[in-house]
Coordinates of C-alpha atoms in Angstrom, one line a residue:
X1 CA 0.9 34.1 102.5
X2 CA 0.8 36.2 99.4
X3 CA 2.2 39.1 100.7
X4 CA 4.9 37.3 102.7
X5 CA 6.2 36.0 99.3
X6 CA 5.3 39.7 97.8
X7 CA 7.8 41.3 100.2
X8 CA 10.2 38.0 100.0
X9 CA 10.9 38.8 96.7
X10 CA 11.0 42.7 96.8
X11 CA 14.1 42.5 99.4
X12 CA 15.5 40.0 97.2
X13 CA 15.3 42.3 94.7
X14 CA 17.2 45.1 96.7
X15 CA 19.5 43.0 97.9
X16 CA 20.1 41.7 94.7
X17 CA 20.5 45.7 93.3
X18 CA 22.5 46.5 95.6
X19 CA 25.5 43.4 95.2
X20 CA 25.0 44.3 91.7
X21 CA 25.7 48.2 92.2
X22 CA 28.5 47.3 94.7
X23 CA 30.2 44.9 92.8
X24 CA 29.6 47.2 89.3
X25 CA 31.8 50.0 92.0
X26 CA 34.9 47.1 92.9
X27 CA 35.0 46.5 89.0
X28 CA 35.1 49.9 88.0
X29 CA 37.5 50.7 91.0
X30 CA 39.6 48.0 90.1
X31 CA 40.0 48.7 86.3
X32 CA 40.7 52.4 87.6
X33 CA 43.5 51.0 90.0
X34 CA 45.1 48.9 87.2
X35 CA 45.2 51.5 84.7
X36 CA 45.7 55.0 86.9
X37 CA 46.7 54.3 90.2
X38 CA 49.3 51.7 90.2
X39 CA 51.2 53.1 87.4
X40 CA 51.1 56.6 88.7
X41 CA 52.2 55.4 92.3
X42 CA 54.9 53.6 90.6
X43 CA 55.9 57.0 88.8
X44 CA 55.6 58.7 91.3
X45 CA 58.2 56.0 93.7
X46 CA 60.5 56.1 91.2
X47 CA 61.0 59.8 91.1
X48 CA 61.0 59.8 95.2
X49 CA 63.4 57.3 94.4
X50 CA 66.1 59.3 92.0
X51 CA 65.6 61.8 94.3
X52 CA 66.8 60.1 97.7
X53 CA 69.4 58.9 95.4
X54 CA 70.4 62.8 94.6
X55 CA 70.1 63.6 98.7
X56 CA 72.3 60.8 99.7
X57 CA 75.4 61.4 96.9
X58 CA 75.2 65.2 97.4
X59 CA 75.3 64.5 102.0
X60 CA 78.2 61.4 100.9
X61 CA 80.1 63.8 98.8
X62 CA 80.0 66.7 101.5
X63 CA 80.6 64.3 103.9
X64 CA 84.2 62.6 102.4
X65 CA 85.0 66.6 101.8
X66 CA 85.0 67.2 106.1
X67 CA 86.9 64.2 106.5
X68 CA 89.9 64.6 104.5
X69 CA 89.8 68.2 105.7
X70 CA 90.1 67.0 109.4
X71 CA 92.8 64.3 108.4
X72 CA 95.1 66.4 106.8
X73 CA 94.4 69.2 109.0
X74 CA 93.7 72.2 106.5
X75 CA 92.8 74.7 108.7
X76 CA 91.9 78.2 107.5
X77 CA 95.2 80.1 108.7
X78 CA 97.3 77.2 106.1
X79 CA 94.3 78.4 103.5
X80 CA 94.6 82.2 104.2
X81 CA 97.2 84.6 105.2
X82 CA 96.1 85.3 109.1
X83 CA 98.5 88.0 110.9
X84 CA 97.1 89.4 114.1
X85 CA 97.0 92.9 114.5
X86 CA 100.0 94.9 116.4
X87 CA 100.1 97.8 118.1
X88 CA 102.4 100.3 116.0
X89 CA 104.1 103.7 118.4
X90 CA 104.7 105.3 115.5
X91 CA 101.1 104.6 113.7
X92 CA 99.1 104.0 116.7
X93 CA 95.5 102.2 116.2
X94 CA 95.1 103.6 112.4
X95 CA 96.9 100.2 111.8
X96 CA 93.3 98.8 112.8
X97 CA 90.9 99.3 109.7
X98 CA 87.9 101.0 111.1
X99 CA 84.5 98.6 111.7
X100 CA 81.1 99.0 111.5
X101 CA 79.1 96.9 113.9
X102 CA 75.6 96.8 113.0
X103 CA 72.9 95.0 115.2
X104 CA 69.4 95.2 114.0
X105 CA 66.3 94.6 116.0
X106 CA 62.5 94.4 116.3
X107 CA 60.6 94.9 119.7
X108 CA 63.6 92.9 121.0
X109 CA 62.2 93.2 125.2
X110 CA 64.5 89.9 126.4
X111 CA 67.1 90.3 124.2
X112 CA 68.4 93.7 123.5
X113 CA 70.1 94.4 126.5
X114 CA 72.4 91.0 126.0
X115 CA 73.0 91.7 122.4
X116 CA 74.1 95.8 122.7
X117 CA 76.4 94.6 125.5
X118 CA 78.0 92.0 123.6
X119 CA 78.8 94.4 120.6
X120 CA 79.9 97.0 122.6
X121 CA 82.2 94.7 124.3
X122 CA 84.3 94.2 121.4
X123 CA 87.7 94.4 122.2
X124 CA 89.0 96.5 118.9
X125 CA 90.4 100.5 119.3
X126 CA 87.3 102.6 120.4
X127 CA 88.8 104.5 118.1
X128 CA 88.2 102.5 115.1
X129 CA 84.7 100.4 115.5
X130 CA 81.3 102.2 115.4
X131 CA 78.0 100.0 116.8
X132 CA 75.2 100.9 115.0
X133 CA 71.7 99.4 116.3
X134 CA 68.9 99.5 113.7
X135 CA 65.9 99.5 115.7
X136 CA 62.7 98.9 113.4
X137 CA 60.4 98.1 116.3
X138 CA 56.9 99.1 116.6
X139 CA 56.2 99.3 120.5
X140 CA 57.1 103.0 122.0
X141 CA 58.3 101.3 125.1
X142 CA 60.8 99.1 124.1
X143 CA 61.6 101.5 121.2
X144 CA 62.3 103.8 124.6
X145 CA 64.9 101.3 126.2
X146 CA 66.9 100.2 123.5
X147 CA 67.7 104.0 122.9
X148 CA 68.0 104.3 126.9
X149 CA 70.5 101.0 126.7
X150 CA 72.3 103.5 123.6
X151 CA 72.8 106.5 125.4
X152 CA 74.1 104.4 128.2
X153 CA 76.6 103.1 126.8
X154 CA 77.3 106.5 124.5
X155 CA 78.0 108.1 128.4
X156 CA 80.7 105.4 128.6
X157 CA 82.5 106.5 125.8
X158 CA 81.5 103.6 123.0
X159 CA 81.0 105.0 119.8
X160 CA 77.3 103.7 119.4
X161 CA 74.6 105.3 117.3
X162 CA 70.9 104.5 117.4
X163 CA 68.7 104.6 114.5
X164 CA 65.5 104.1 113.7
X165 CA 63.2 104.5 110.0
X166 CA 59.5 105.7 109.6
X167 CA 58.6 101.9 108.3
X168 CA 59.8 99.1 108.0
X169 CA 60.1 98.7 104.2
X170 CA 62.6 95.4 103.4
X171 CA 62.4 94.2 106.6
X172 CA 66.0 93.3 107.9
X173 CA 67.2 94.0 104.5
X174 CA 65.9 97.8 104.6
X175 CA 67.0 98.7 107.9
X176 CA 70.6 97.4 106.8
X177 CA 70.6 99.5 103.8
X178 CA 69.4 102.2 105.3
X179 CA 71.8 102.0 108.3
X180 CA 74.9 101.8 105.4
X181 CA 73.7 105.2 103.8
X182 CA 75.2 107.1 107.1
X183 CA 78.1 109.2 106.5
X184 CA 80.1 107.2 109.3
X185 CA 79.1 104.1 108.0
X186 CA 80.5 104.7 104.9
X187 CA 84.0 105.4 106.2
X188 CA 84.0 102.1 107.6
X189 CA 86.2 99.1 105.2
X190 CA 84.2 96.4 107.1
X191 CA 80.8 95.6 108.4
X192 CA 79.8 92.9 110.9
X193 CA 76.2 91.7 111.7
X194 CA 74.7 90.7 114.6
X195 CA 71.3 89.6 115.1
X196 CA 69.5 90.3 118.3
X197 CA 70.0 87.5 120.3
X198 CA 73.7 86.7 119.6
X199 CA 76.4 87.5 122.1
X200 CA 79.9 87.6 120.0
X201 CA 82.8 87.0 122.5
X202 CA 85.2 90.0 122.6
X203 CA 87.8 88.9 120.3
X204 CA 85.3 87.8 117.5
X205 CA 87.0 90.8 115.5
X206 CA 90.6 89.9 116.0
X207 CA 89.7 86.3 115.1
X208 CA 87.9 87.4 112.0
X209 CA 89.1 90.9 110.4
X210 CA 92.9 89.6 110.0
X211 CA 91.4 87.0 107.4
X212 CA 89.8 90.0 105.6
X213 CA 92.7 92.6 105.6
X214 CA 95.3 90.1 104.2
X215 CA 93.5 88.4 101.8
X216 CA 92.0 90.5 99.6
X217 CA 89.6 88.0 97.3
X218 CA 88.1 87.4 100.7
X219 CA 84.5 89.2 101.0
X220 CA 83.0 87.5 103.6
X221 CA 84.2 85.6 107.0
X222 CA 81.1 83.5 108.6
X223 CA 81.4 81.8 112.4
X224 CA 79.2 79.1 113.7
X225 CA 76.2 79.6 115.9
X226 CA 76.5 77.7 120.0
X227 CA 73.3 77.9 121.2
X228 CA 72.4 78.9 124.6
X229 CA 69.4 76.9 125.3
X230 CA 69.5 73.8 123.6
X231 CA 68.8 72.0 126.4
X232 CA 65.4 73.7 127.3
X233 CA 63.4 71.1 125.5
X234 CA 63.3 68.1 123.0
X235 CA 62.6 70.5 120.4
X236 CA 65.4 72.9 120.4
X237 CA 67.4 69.1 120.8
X238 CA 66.5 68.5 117.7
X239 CA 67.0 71.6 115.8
X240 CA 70.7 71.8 117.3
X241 CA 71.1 68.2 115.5
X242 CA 69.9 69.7 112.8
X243 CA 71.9 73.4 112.6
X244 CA 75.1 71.5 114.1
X245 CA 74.8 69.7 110.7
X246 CA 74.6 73.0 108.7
X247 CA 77.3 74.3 110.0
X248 CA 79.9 71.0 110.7
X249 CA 78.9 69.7 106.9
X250 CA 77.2 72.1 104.2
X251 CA 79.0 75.4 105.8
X252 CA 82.8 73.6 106.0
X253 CA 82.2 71.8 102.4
X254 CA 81.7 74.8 100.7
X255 CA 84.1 77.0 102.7
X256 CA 87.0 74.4 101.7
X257 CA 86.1 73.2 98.1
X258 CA 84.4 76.0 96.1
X259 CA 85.0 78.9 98.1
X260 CA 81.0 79.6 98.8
X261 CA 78.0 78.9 101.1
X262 CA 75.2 80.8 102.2
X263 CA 75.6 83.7 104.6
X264 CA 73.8 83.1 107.8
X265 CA 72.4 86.5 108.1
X266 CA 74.7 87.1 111.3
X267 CA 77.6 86.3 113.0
X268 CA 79.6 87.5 109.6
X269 CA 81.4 90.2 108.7
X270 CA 81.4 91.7 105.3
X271 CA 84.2 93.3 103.2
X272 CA 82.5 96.5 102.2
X273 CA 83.8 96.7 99.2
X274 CA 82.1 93.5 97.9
X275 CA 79.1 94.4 99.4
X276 CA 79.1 97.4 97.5
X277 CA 80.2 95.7 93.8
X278 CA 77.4 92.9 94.8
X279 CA 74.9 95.5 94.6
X280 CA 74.1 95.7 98.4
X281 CA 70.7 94.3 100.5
X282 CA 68.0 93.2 98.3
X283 CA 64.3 93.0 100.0
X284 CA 63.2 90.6 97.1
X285 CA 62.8 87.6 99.1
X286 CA 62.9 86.7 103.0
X287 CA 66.4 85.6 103.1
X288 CA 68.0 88.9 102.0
X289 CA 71.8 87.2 103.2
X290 CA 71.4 84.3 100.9
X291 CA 70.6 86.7 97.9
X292 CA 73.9 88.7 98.8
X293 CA 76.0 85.9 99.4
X294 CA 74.7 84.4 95.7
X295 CA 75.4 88.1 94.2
X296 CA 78.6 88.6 95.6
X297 CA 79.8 85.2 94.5
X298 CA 78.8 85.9 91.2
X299 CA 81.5 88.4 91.3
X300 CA 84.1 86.1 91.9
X301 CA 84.4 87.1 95.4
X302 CA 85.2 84.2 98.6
X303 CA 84.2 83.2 101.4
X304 CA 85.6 81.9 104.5
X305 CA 84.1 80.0 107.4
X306 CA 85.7 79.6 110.8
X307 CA 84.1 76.3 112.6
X308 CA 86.2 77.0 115.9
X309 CA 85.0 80.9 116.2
X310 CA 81.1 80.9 117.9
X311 CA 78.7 83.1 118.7
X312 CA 76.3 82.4 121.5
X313 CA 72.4 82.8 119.9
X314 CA 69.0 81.2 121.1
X315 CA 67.2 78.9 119.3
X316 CA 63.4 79.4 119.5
X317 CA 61.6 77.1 122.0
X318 CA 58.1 77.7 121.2
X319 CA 56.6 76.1 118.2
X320 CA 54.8 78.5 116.9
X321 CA 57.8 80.7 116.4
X322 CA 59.6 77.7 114.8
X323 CA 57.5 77.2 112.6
X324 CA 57.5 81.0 111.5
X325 CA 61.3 80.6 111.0
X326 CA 61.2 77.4 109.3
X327 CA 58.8 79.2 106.4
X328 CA 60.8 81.7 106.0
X329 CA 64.2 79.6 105.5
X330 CA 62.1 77.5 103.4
X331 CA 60.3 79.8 101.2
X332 CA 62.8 81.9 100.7
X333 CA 65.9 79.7 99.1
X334 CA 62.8 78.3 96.8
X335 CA 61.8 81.6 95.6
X336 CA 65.4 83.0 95.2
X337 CA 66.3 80.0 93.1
X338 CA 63.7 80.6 90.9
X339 CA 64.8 84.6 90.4
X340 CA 68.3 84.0 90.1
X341 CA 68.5 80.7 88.0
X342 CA 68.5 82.5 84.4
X343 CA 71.3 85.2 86.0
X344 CA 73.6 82.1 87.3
X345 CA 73.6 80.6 84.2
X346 CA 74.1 83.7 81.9
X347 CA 76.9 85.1 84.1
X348 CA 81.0 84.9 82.9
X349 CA 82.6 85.8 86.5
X350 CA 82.6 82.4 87.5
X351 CA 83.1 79.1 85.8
X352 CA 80.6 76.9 85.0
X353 CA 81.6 74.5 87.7
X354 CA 80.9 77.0 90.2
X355 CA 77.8 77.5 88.4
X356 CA 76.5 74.1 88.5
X357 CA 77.5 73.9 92.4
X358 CA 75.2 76.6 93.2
X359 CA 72.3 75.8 90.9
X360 CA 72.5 72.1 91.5
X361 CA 74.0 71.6 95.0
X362 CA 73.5 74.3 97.0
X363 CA 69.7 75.4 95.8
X364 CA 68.1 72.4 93.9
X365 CA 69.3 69.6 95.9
X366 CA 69.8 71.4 99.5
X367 CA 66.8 73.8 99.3
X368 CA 64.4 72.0 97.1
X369 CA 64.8 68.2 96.8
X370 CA 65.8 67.8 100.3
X371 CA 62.1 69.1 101.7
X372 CA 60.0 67.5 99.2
X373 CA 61.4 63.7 99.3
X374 CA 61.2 63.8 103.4
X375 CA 57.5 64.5 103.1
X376 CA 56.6 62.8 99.7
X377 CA 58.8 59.5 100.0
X378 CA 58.4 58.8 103.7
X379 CA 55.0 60.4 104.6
X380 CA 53.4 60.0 101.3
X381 CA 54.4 57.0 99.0
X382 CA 54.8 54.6 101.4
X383 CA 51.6 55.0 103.7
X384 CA 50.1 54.8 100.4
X385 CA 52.0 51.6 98.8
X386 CA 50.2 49.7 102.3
X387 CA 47.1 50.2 100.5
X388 CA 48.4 49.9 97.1
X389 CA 50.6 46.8 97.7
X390 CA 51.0 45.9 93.9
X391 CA 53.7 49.2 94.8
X392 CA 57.5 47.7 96.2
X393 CA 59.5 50.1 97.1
X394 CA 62.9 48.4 97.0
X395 CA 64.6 47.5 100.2
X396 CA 67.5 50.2 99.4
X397 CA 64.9 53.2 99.1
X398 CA 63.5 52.7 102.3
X399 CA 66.3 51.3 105.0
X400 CA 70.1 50.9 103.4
X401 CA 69.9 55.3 101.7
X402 CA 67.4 56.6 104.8
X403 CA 69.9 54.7 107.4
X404 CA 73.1 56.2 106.2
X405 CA 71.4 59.9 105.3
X406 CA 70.0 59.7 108.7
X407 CA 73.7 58.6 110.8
X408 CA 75.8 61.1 108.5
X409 CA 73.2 64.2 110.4
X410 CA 73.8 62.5 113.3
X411 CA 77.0 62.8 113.5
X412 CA 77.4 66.3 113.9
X413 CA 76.0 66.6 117.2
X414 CA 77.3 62.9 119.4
X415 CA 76.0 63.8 122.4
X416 CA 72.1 63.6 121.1
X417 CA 72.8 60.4 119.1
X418 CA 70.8 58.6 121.3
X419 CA 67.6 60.8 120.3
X420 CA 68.2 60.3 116.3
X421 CA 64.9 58.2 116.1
X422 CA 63.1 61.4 117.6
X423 CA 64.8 63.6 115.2
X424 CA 64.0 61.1 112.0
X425 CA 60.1 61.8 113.5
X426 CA 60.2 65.2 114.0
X427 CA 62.0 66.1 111.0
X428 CA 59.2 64.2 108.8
X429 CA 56.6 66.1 110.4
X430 CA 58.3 69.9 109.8
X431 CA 59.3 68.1 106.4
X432 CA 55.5 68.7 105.6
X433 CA 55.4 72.5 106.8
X434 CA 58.4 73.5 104.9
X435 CA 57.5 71.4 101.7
X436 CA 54.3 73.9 101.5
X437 CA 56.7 76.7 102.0
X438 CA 59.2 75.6 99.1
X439 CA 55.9 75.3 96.5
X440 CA 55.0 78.7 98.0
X441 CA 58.7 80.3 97.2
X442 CA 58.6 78.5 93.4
X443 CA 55.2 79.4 92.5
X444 CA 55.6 82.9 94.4
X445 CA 51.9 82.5 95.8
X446 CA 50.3 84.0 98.9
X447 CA 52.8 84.0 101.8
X448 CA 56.1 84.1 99.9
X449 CA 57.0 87.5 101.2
X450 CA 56.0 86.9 104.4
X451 CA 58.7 88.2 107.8
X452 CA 57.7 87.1 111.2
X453 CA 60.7 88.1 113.3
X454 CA 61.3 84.7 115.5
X455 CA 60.0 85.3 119.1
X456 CA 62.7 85.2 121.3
X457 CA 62.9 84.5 125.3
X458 CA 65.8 85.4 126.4
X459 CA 68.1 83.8 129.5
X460 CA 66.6 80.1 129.6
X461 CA 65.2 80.4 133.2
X462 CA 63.2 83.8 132.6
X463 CA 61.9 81.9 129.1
X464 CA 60.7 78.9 131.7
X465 CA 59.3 81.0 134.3
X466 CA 57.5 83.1 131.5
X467 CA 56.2 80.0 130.4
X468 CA 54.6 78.8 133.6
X469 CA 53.2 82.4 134.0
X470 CA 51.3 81.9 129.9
X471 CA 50.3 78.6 130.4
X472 CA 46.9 79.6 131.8
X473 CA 46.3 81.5 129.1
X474 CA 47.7 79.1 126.3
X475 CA 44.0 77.8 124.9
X476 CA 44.2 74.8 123.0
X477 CA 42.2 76.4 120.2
X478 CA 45.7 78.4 119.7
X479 CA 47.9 75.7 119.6
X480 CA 46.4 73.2 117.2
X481 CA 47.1 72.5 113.9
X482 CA 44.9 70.9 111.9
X483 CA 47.0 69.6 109.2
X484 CA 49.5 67.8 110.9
X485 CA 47.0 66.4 113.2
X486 CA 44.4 65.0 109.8
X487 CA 47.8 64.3 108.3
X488 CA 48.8 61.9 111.9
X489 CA 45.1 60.6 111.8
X490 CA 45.5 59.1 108.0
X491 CA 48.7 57.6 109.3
X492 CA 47.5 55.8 112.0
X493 CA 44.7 54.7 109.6
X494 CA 47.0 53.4 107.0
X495 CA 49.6 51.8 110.4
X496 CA 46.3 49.7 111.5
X497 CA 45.3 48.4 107.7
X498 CA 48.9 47.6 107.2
X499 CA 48.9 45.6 110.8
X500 CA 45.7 43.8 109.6
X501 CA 46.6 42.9 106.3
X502 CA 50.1 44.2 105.3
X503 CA 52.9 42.2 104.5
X504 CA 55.9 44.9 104.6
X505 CA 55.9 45.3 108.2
X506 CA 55.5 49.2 107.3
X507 CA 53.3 49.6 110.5
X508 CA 55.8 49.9 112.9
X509 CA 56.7 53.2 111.3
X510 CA 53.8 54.0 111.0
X511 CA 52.2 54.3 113.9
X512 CA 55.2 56.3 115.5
X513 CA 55.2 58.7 112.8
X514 CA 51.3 59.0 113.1
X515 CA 52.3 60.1 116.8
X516 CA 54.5 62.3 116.1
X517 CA 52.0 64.0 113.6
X518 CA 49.4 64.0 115.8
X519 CA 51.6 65.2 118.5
X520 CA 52.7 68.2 117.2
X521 CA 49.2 68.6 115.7
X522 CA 48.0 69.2 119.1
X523 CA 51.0 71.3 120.0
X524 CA 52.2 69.2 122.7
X525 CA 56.1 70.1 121.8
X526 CA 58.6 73.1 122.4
X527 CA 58.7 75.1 125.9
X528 CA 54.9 76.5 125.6
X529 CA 52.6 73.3 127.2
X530 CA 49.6 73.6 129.2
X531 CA 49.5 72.1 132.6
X532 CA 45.9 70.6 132.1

């Protein structure tokens, strides 16, 4: 009986203890979530907050810019002087200036073939263009057919030179430099780029040089990408949604009101002269075009962009390469803002409206505020206000400013309005890959100078059929990625508590966007899927 009531009272005891300790942790917890947390949060919403605000006037604005340009119908021949080139009996084709054509490349196997045909079907005077290929790759055998593909069309009579370096310092940046140093290229008044996998039609010069020749404050003419392949899976759906944007909205806008955008790296072509006054390709960051498009409009040079002129290009279809893509268009803007900042703001070329359009619009509110808030806002603050209700987010923040940010993208691309909901999901989920890449351009850390040329495929049914052939070899070790898919798991965590005890109804988001995370953790998206 004695020891009955002996260990009776020593459980008590423990039991006893360990209320105590437990509710000596809630206390302490609790004083902690008064005093830190919930004022933090609310910080931390409110910034979120001013910076949604600063998305939404700056997509409004560009927005009401493309409307009023379509209503009253200022094309770019009623901007610019356009006069189509004539033949002249007496002057022959030296009344065509003489063009460089430069297409740069690395281990290009699916594409090259497409892309050397395409620029050596130009229709301008033999006489006057000159293709130049810049191969950088690093594989002897398709080193061996591009040069084969060269003399090929050399025997034809095309005016085509084929060069290669000894490395492959700058990247894309280098191999253009280097390719400009030729004695023939420096004869040349104009210089267009092609990537690799873009097929210009055969007027693209006669639809773009005229712009350059008779107007000379012009120093760059940009077209607009068509994709080939958009159809090959949701996720080259999405990205189209996303590039038709781009180029319908932020490339139009500041085409018609201040005279600059960013150069898209191809389908451009270049007055040599500003090139040259600009300072020329800079390998100081991983978008070398944006940094010559920034110099050169420094100089008080303009640009022009033709929304009716497209190239034909692939989009990539494989995550993987995506994602390389989307770190360098990420990182790069970020770390290019941070170098140039102190020489917008000191320079006397351009006015300080101009100034404040670049540094404010185009970088800090484009490049940098538009990652962070799609991660931090919608993937961060509220999952975290379901646990931390004493947090409102007010109504506007979350439905009326997301709603009208998300139908304005939408708009560019009607025909996939009906998949905006998957492109609000997938968006948030890249939104947290190029976020890390936009603190790695600021804070130049490890990675910021990293070049992964994106993998392309080639025509759509070789890319599927190559796909069936890998998908045997695709191990799912290789395809996961563990942030995204810890990043879905917390999600679907916070979508069931909010279910269970919530009272904002946040869980419906939730759990899609915990899907989607969790999807593409898993790598179950783009062309590259394994059967099993």
């Amino acid at each position: 009986m004695e020891k009955l009531f002996t260990m009776g009272f020593i459980t008590e005891f423990f039991v006893g203890a360990q209320y105590d300790i437990a509710g000596q942790l809630m206390l302490i917890w609790g004083q902690i979530r008064a005093s830190l947390v919930v004022p933090f949060l609310t910080i931390f919403m409110y910034i979120n907050l001013v910076m949604s605000i600063m998305l939404f006037t700056e997509k409004v604005y560009m927005a009401i810019v493309v409307a009023f340009n379509m209503l009253f119908g200022r094309k770019p021949e009623k901007r610019y002087k356009f006069e189509p080139f004539e033949d002249d009996v007496e002057l022959g084709n030296s009344v065509y200036p003489l063009v460089l054509v430069q297409v740069p490349m690395f281990n290009e196997r699916e594409v090259y073939q497409l892309s050397i045909g395409a620029a050596c079907g130009l229709s301008w005077p033999s006489d006057r263009i000159v293709i130049q290929v810049l191969d950088d790759s690093t594989d002897p055998l398709v080193k061996g057919m591009v040069e084969m593909e060269c003399n090929s069309w050399k025997s034809k009579g095309v005016n085509i030179h084929y060069q290669v370096r000894d490395n492959r310092k700058g990247y894309k940046a280098g191999a253009l430099k280097e390719g400009l140093k030729h004695d023939y290229a420096k004869q040349c008044e104009y210089v267009a780029i092609f990537d690799a996998d873009f097929q210009p039609e055969p007027d693209f010069l006669n639809q773009t040089i005229p712009f350059l020749h008779h107007n000379p404050e012009l120093a760059l003419v940009q077209a607009r990408w068509q994709f080939v392949n958009s159809n090959d899976c949701l996720m080259t759906r999405m990205q189209e949604m996303s590039l038709d944007y781009h180029f319908k909205v932020e490339q139009e806008s500041g085409s018609i009101t201040y005279a600059f955008f960013g150069f898209n790296g191809t389908a451009g072509v270049w007055r040599m002269a500003a090139l040259d006054e600009a300072g020329g390709w800079k390998d100081r960051t991983t978008v070398e075009d944006m940094d010559l498009a920034v110099r050169a409009s420094l100089k008080g040079w303009k640009f022009l962009y033709i929304g009716s002129l497209r190239v034909k290009n692939e989009l990539p279809s494989v995550l993987k390469a995506y994602r390389y893509q989307q770190h360098r268009w990420s990182c790069g803007p970020a770390n290019l803002f941070r170098k140039m900042t102190i020489e917008i703001m000191k320079n006397k070329r351009v006015n300080w409206w101009k100034k404040l359009y670049v540094l404010y619009s185009f970088f800090f509110v484009r490049k940098i505020v538009a990652h962070i808030v799609t991660f931090t806002l919608y993937c961060v603050v509220i999952p975290v206000t379901v646990l931390i209700p004493e947090v409102i987010i007010p109504r506007w923040g979350t439905i009326y400013i997301p709603t009208v940010i998300t139908l304005l993208n939408a708009v560019g691309t009607p025909r996939s309005f009906y998949l905006v909901v998957f492109w609000v999901l997938f968006e948030n989920v890249m939104s947290l890959h190029r976020t890390k890449a936009t603190f790695i351009g600021l804070f130049e850390t490890q990675r910021v100078n990293e070049w992964v040329v994106t993998e392309k495929q080639g025509d759509a049914s070789k890319a599927k059929a190559a796909t069936q052939r890998s998908q045997s070899r695709f191990r799912i070790g290789e395809r996961i990625l563990m942030l995204e898919l810890c990043f879905g798991i917390v999600l679907l965590g916070c979508a069931c508590y909010d279910l269970a005890y919530g009272k904002y109804h946040y869980y419906v988001y939730l759990y899609l966007q915990a899907i989607a995370f969790i999807t593409m953790g898993c790598g179950y998206i783009g062309t590259q899927v394994p059967s099993s």
